[in-house]
Tab-separated table of C-alpha atoms in Angstrom:
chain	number	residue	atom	x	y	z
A	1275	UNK	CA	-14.509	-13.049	21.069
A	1276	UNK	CA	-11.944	-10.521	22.053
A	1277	UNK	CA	-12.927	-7.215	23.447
A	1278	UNK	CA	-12.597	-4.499	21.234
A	1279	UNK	CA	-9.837	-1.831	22.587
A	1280	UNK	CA	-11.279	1.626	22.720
A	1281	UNK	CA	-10.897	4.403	20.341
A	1282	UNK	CA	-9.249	7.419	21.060
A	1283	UNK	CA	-10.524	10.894	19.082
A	1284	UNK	CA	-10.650	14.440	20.084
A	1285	UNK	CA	-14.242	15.577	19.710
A	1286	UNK	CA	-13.421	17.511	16.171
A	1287	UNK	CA	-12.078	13.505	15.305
A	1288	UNK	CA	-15.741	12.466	16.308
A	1289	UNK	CA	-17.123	14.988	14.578
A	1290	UNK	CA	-15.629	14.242	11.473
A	1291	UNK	CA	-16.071	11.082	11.080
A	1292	UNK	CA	-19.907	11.335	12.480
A	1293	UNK	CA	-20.034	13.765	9.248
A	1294	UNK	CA	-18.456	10.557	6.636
A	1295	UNK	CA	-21.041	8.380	8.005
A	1296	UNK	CA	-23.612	10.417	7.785
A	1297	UNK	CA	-23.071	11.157	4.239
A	1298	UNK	CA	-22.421	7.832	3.309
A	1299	UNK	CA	-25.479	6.683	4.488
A	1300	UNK	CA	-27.500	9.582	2.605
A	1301	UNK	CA	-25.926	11.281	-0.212
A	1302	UNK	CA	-23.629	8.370	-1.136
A	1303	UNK	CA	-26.406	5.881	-0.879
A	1304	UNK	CA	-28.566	7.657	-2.833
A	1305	UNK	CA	-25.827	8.351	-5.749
A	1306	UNK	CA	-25.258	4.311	-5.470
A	1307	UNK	CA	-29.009	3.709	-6.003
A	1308	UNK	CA	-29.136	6.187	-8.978
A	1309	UNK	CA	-26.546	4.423	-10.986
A	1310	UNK	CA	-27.931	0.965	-9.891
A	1311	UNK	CA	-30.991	1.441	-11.460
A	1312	UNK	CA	-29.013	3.320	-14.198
A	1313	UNK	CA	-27.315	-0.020	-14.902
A	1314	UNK	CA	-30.642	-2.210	-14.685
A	1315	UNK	CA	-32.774	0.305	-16.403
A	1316	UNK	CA	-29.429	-0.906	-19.568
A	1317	UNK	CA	-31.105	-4.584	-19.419
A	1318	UNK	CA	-28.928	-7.612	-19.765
A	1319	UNK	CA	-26.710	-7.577	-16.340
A	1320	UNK	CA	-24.547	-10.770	-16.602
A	1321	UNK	CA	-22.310	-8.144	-18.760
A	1322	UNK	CA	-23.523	-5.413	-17.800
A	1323	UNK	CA	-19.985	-3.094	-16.545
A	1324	UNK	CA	-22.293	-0.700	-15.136
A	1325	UNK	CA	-24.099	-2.477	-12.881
A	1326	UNK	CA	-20.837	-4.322	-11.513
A	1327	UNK	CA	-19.503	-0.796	-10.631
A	1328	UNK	CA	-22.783	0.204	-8.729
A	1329	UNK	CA	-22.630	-3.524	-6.688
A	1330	UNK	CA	-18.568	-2.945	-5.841
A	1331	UNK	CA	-19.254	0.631	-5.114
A	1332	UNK	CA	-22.343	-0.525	-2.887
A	1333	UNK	CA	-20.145	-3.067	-0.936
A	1334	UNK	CA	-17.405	-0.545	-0.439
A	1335	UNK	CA	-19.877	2.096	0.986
A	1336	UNK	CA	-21.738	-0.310	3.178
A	1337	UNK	CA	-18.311	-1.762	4.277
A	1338	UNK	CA	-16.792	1.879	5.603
A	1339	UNK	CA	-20.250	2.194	6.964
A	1340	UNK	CA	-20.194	-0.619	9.021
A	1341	UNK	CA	-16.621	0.431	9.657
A	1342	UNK	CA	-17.375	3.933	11.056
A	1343	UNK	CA	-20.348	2.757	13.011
A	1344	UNK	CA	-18.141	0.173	14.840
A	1345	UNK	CA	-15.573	2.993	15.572
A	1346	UNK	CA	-18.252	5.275	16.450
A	1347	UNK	CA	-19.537	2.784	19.242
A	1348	UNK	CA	-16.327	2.145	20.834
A	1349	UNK	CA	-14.820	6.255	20.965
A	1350	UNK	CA	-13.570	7.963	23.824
A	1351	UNK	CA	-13.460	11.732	23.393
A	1352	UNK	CA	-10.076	13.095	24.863
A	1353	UNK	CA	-10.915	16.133	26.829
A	1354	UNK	CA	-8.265	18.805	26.159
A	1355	UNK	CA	-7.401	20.213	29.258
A	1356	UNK	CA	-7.405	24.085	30.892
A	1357	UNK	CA	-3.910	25.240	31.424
A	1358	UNK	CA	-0.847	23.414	31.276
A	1359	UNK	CA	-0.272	19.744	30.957
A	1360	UNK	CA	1.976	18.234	33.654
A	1361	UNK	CA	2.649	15.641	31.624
A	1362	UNK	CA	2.387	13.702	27.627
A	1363	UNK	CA	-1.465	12.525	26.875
A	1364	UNK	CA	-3.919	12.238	24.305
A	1365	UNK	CA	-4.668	16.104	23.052
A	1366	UNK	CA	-1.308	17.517	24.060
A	1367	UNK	CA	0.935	19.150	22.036
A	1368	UNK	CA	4.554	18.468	22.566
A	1369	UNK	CA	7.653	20.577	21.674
A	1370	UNK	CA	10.853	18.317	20.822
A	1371	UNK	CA	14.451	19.252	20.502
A	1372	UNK	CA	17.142	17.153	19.446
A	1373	UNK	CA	20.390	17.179	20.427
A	1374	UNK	CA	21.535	19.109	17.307
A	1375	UNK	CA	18.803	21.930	18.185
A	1376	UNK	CA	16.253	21.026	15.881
A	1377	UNK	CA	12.866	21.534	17.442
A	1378	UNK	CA	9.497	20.045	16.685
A	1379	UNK	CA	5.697	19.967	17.365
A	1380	UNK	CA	3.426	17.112	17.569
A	1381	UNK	CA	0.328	16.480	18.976
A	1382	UNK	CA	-0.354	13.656	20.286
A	1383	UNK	CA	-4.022	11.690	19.013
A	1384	UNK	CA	-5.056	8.414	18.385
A	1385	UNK	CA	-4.309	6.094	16.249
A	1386	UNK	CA	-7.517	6.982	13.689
A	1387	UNK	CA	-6.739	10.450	14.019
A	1388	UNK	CA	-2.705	10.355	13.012
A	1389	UNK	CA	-1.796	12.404	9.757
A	1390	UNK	CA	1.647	12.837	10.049
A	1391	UNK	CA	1.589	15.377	7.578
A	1392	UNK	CA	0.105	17.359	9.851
A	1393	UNK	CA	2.091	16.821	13.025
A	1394	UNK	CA	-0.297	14.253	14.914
A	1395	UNK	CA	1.142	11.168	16.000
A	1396	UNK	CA	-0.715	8.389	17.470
A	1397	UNK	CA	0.156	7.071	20.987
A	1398	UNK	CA	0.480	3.832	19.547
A	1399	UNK	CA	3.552	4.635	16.910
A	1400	UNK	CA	7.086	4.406	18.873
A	1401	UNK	CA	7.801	7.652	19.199
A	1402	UNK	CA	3.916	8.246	20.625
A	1403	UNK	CA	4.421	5.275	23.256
A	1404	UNK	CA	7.927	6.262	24.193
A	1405	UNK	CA	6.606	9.958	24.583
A	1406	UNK	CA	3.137	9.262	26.747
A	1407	UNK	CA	3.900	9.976	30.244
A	1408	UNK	CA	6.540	12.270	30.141
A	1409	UNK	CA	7.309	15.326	31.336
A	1410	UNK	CA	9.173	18.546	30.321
A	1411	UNK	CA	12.734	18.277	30.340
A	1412	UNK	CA	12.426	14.698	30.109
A	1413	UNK	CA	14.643	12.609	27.336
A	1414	UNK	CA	13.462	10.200	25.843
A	1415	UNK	CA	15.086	7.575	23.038
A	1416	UNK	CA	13.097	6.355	19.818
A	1417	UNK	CA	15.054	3.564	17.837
A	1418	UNK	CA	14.014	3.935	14.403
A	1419	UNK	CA	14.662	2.725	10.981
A	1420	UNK	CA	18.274	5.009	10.753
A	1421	UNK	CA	19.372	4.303	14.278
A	1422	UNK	CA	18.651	5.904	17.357
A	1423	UNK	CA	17.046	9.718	17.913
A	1424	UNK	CA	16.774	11.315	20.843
A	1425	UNK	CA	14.689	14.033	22.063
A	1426	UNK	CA	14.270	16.479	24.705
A	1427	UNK	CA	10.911	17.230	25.979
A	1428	UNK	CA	10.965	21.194	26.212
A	1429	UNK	CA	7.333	22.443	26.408
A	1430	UNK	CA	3.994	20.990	26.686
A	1431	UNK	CA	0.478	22.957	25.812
A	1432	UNK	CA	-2.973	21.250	25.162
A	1433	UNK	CA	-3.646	20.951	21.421
């Protein structure tokens, strides 16, 4: 069996999905069982819609559980740092420019934390691996789906 890589989270990361699997293993368990015997409490179950729902809904919940927990058991919390970062990691927060003057910020996370949306990339996506390492005032090139971007690093601060 292949060894499972590590996973990557800033301790709020942890925290939050600690906090899903808790309450899928309590609340949402417990809501499961209710309708369950809901359904069975209805009689017949070969065509019984109700009690499908509650078995589906069961296996989905006791999938992401087994999910989380295997997450859980493999994280490594990235420390955010004191000061200034010398160079791209996990927990930093880069500022971008492109040639054209547009800036950016991203932070940098791993790849269960990324939300685009809300400017965390995952070291893993090309930008993310093309980025780790670097250092301010450092270019670096990101082929993507309309050609070729470039970016200069211009500042680095711990997220």
């Amino acid at each position: 069996m292949a060894e499972k890589k590590p996973v990557y989270l800033t301790a709020e990361g942890k925290a939050r999905l600690e906090q899903e699997l808790a309450y899928l293993k309590t609340e949402k368990m417990q809501q499961i069982a209710e309708e369950m015997g809901r359904a069975i409490a209805e009689g017949d179950l070969r065509e019984n819609a109700g009690y499908d729902e509650a078995r589906r809904a069961m296996w989905q919940n006791n999938s992401r559980i087994a999910e989380l927990e295997d997450i859980l058991s493999r994280v490594q919390v990235v420390e955010s740092g004191n000061g200034v970062p010398s160079e791209v990691q996990l927990g930093v927060t880069v500022e971008l420019e492109t040639p054209s003057g547009q800036r950016m910020s991203i932070t940098m996370v791993g790849s269960h934390e990324a939300d685009v949306f809300s400017g965390k990339i995952s070291n893993e996506s090309p930008l993310g691996q093309a980025l780790m390492g670097k250092r301010v005032g450092d270019e670096v090139q990101v082929k993507g789906p309309k050609g070729s971007q470039t970016y200069v690093i211009v500042e680095l601060m711990y997220a």
